[in-house]
Short mmCIF file of N, CA and C in Angstrom, two decimals:
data_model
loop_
_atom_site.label_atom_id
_atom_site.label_comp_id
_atom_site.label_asym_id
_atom_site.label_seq_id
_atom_site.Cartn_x
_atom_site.Cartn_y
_atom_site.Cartn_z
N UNK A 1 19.47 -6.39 -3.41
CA UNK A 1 20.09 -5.98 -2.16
C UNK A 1 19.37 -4.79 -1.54
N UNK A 2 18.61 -4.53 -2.34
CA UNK A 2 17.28 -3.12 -1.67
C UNK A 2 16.04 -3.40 -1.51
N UNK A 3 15.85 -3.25 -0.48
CA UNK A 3 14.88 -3.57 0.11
C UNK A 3 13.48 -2.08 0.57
N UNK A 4 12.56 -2.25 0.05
CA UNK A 4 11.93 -1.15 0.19
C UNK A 4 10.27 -1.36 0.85
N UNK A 5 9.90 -0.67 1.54
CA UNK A 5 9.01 -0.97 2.87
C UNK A 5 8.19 0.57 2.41
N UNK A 6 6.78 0.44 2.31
CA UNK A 6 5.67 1.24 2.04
C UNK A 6 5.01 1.46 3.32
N UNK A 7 4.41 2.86 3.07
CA UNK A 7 3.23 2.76 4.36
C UNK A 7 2.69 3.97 4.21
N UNK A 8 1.61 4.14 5.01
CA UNK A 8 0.61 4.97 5.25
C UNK A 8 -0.27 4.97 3.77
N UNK A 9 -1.06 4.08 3.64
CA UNK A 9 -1.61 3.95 3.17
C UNK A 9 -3.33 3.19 3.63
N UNK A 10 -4.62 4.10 3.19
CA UNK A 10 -5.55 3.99 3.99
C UNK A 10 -6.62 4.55 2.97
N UNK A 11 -7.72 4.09 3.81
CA UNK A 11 -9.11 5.00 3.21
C UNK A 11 -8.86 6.78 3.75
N UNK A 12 -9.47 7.02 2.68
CA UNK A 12 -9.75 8.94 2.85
C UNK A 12 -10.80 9.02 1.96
N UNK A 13 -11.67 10.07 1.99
CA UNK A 13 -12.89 10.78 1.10
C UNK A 13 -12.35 11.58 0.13
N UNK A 14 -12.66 11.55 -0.90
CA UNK A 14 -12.81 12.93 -2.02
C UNK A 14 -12.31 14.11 -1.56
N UNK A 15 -11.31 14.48 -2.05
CA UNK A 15 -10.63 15.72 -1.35
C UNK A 15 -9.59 15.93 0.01
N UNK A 16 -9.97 14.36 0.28
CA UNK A 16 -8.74 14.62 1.55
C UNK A 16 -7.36 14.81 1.13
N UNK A 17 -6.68 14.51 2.24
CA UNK A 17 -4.88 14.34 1.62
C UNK A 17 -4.28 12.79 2.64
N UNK A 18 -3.18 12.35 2.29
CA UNK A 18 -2.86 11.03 2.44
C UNK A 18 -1.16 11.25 2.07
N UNK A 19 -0.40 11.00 3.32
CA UNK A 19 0.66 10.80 2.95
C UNK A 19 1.70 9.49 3.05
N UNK A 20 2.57 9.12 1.85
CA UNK A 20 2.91 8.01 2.14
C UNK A 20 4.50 7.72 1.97
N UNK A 21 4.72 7.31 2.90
CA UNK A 21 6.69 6.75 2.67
C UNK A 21 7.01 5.80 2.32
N UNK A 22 8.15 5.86 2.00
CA UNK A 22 8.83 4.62 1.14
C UNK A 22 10.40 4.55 2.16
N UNK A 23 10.97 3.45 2.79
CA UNK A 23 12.06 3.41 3.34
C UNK A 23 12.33 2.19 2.72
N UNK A 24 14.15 2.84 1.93
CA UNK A 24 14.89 1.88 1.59
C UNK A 24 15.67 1.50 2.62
N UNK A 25 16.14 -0.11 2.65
CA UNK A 25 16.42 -0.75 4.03
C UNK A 25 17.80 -1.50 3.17
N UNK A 26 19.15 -2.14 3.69
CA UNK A 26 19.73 -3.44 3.10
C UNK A 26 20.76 -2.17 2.46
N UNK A 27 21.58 -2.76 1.32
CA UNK A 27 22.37 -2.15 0.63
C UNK A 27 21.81 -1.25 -0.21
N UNK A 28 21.95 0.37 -0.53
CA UNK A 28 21.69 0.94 -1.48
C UNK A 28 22.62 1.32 -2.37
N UNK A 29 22.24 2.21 -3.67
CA UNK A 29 22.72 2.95 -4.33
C UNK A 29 23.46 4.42 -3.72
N UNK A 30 24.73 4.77 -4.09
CA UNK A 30 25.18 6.17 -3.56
C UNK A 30 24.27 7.32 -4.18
N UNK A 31 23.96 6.96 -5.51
CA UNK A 31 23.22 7.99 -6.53
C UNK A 31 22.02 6.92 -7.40
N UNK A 32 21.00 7.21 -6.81
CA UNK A 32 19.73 6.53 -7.08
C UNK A 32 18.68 7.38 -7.53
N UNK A 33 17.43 6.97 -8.12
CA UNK A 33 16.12 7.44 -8.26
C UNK A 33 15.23 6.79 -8.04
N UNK A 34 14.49 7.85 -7.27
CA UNK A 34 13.09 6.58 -6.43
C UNK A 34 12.23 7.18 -7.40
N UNK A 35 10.96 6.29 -7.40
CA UNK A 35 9.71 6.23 -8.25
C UNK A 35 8.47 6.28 -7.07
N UNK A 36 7.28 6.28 -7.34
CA UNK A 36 6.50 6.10 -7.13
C UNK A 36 5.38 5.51 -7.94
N UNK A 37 4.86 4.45 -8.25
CA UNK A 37 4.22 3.98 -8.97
C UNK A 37 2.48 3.92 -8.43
N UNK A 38 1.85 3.39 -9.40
CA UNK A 38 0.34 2.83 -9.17
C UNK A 38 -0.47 1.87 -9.78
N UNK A 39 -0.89 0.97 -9.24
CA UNK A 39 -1.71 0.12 -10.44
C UNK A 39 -3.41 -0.27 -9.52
N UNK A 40 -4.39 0.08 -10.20
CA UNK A 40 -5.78 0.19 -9.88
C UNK A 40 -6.04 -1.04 -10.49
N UNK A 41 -7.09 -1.88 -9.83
CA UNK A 41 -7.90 -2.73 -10.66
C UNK A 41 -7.76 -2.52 -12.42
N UNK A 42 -7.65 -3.82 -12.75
CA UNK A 42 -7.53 -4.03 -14.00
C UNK A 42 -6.98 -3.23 -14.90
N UNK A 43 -6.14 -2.29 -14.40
CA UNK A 43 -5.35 -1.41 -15.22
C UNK A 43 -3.45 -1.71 -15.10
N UNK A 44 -2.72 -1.30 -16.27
CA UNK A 44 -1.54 -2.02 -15.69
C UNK A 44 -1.01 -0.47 -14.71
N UNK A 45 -0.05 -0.79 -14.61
CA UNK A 45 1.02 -0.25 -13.29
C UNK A 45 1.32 0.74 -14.35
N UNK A 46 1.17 2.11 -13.21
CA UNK A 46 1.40 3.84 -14.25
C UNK A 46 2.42 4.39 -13.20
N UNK A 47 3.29 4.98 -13.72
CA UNK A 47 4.15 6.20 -13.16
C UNK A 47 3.45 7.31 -12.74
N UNK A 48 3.69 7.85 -11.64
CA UNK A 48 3.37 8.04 -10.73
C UNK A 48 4.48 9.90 -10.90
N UNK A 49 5.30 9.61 -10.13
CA UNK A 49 6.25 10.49 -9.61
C UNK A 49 7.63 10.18 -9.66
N UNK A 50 8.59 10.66 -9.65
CA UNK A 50 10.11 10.35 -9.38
C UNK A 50 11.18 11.26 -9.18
N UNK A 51 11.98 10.96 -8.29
CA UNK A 51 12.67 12.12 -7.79
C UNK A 51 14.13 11.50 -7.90
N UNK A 52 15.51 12.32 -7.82
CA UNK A 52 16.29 11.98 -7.93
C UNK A 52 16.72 12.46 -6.47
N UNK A 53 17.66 10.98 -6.17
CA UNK A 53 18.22 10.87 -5.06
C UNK A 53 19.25 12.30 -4.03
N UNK A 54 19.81 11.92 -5.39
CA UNK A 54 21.40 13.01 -4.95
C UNK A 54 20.93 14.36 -6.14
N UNK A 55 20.25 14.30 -7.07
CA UNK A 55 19.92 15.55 -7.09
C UNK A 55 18.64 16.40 -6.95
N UNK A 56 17.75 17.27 -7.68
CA UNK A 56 16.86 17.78 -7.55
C UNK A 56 15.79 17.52 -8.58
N UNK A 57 15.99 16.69 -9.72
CA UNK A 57 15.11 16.30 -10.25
C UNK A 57 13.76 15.93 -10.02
N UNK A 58 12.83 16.15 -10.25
CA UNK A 58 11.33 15.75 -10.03
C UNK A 58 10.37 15.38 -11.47
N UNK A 59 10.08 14.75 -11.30
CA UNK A 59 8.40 14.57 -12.91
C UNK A 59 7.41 13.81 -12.28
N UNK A 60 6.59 14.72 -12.90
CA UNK A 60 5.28 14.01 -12.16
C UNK A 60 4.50 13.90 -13.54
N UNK A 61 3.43 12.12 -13.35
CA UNK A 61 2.78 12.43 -14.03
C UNK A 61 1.89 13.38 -14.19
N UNK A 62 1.00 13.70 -15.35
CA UNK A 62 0.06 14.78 -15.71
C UNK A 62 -1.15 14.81 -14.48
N UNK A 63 -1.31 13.66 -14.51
CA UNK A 63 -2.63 13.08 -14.07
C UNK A 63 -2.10 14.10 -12.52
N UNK A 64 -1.45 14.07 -11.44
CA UNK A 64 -0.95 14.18 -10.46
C UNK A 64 -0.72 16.26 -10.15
N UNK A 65 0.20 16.51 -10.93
CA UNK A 65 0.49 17.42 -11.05
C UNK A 65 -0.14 18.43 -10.56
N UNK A 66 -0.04 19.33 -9.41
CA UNK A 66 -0.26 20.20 -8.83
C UNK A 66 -0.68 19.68 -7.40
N UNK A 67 -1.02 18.51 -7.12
CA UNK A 67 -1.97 17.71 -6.49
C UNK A 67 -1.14 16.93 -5.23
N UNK A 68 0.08 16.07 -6.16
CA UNK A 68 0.67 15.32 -5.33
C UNK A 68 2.19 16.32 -5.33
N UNK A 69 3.12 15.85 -4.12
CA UNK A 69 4.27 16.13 -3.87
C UNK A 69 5.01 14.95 -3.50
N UNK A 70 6.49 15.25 -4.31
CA UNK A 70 7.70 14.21 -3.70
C UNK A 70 8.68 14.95 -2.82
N UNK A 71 9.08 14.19 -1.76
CA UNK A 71 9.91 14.97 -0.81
C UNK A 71 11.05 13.44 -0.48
N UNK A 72 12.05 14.10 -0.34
CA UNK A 72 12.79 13.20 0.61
C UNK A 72 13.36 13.40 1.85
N UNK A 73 14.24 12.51 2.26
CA UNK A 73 15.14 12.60 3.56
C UNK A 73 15.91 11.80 3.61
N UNK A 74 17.07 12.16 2.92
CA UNK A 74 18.35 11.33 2.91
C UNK A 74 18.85 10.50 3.87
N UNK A 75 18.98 11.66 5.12
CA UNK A 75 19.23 10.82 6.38
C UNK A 75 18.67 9.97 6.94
N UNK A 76 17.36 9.55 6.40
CA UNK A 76 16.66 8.57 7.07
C UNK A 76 16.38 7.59 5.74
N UNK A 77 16.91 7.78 4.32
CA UNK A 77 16.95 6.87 3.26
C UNK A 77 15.21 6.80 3.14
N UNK A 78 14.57 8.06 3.40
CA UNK A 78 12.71 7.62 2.94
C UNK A 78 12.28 8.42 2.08
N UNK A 79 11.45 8.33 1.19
CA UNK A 79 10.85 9.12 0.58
C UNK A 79 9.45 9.13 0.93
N UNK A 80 8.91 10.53 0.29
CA UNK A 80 7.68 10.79 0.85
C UNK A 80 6.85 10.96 -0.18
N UNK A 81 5.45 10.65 -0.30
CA UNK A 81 4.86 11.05 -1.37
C UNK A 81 3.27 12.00 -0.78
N UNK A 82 3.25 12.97 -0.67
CA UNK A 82 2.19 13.73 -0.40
C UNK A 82 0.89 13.91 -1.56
N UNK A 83 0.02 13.18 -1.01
CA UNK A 83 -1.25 13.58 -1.60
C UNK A 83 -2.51 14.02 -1.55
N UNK A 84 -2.58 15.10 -2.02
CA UNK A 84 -3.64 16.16 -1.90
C UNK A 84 -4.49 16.04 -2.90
N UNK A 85 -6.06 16.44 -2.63
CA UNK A 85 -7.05 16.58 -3.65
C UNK A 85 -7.53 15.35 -3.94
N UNK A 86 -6.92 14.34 -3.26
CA UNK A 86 -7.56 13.34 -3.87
C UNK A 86 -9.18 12.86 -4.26
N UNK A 87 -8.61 12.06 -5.72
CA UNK A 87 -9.89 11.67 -6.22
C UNK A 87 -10.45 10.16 -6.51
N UNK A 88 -11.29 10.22 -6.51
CA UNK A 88 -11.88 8.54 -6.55
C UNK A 88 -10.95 7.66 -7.97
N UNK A 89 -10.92 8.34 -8.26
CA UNK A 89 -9.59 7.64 -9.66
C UNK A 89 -8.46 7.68 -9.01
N UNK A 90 -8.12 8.27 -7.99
CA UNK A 90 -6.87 7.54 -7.24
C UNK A 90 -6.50 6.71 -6.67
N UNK A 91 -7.72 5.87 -6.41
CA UNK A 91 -7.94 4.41 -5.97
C UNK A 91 -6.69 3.89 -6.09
N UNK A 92 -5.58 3.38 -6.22
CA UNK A 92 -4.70 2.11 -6.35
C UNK A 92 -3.81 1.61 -5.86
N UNK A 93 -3.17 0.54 -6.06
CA UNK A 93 -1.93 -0.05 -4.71
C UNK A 93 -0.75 0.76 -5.39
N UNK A 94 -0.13 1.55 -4.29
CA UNK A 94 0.49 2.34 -4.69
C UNK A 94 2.35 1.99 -4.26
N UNK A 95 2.68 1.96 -5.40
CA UNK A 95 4.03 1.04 -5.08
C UNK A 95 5.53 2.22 -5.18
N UNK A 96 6.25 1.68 -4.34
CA UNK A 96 7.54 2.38 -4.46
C UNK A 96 8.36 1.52 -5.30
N UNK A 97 9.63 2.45 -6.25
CA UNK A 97 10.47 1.81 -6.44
C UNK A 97 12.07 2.57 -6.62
N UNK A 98 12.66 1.53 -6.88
CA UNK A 98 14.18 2.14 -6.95
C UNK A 98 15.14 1.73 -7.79
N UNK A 99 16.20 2.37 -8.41
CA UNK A 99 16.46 2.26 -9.25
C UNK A 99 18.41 2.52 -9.56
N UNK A 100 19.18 2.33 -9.58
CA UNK A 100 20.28 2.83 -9.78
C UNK A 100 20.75 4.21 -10.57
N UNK A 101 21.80 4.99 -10.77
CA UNK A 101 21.66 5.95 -11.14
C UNK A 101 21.78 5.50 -13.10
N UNK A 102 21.10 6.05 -13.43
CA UNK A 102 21.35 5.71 -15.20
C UNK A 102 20.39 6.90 -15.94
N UNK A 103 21.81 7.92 -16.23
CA UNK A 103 21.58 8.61 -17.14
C UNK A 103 20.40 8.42 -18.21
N UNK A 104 20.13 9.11 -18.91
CA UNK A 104 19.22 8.67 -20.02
C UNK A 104 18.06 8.39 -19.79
N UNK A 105 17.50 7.34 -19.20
CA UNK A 105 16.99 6.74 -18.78
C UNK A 105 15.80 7.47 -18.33
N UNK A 106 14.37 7.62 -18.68
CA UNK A 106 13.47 8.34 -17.85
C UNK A 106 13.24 7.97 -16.92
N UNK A 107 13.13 8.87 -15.90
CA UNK A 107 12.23 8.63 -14.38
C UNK A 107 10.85 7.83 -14.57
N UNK A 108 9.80 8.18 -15.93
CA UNK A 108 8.92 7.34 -15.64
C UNK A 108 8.84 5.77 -16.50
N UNK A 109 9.75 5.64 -16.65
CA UNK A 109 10.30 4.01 -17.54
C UNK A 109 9.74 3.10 -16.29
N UNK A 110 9.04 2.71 -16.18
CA UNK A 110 8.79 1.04 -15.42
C UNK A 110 9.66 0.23 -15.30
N UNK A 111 10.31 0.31 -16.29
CA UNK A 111 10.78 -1.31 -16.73
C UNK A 111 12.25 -1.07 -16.00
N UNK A 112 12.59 0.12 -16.02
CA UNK A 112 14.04 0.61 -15.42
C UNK A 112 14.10 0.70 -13.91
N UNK A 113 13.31 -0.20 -13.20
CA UNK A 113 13.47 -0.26 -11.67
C UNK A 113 13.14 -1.38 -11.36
N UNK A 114 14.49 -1.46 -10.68
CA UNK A 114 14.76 -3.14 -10.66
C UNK A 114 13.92 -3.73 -8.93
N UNK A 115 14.09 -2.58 -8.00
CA UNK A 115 13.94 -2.78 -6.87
C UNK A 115 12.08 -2.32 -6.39
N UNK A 116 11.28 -2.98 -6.01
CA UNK A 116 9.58 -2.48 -6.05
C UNK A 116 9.86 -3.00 -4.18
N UNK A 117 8.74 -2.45 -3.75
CA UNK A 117 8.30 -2.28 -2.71
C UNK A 117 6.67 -3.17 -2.94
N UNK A 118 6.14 -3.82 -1.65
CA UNK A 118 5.04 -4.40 -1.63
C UNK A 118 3.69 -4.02 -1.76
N UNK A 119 3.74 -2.45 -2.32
CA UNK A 119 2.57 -1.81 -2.18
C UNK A 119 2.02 -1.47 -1.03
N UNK A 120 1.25 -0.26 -1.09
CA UNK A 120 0.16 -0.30 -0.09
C UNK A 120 -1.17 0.32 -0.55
N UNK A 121 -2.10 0.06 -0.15
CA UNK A 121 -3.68 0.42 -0.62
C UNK A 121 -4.14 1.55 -0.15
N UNK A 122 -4.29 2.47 -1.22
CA UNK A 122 -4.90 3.77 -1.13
C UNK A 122 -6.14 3.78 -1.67
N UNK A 123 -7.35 3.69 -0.98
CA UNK A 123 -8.84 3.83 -1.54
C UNK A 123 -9.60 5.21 -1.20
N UNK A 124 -10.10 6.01 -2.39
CA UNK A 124 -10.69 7.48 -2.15
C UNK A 124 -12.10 6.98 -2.53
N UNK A 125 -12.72 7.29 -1.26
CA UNK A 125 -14.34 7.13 -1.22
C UNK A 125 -14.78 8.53 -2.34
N UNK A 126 -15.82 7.70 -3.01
CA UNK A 126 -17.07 8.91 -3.95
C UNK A 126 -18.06 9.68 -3.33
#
């Protein structure tokens, strides 16, 4: 019943920045956690980022950390994913997802988000 729509996603050089949203559309969750995912050529699909809806939670992977930012906007149901510094290993289709609220449960679990978005292609020139 969630429906999730990617964008801004594009070529940039080594060091640029690239920002990208995620709008959930259709029925949501009252208390959710969005993800941000990635999967590059021949590698499987890595966690990314994740933020909690209704609260302030954030984790970022290692790889990311200092580099990228998660932001939201409730009122408009989008999330944002800001990325800075980018590097040619950031190459990948970079996917949103969503998830219901469930305790326990890590933010970067894959397998615990039921709802993905169609990707969009982020390529960092060398």
């Amino acid at each position: 019943q969630v429906q999730l729509v990617e964008s801004g996603g594009g070529l940039v050089q080594t060091g640029g920045s690239l920002r990208l949203s995620c709008e959930a559309t259709g029925r949501t969750f009252s208390s959710y956690t969005m993800g941000w995912f990635r999967q590059a050529p021949g590698k499987e699909r890595e966690f990314v980022v994740g933020i909690s809806w209704s609260g302030d939670n954030r984790y970022y992977a290692d790889s990311v950390k200092g580099r990228f930012t998660i932001s939201r906007d409730n009122a408009k149901n989008t999330v944002y994913l800001q990325m800075g510094s980018l590097r040619p290993e950031d190459t990948a289709v970079y996917y949103c997802a969503a998830r219901g609220y469930k305790p326990a449960q890590p933010m970067g679990a894959l397998s615990s988000y039921p709802y993905w978005g169609q990707g969009t292609q982020v390529t960092v020139s060398s």
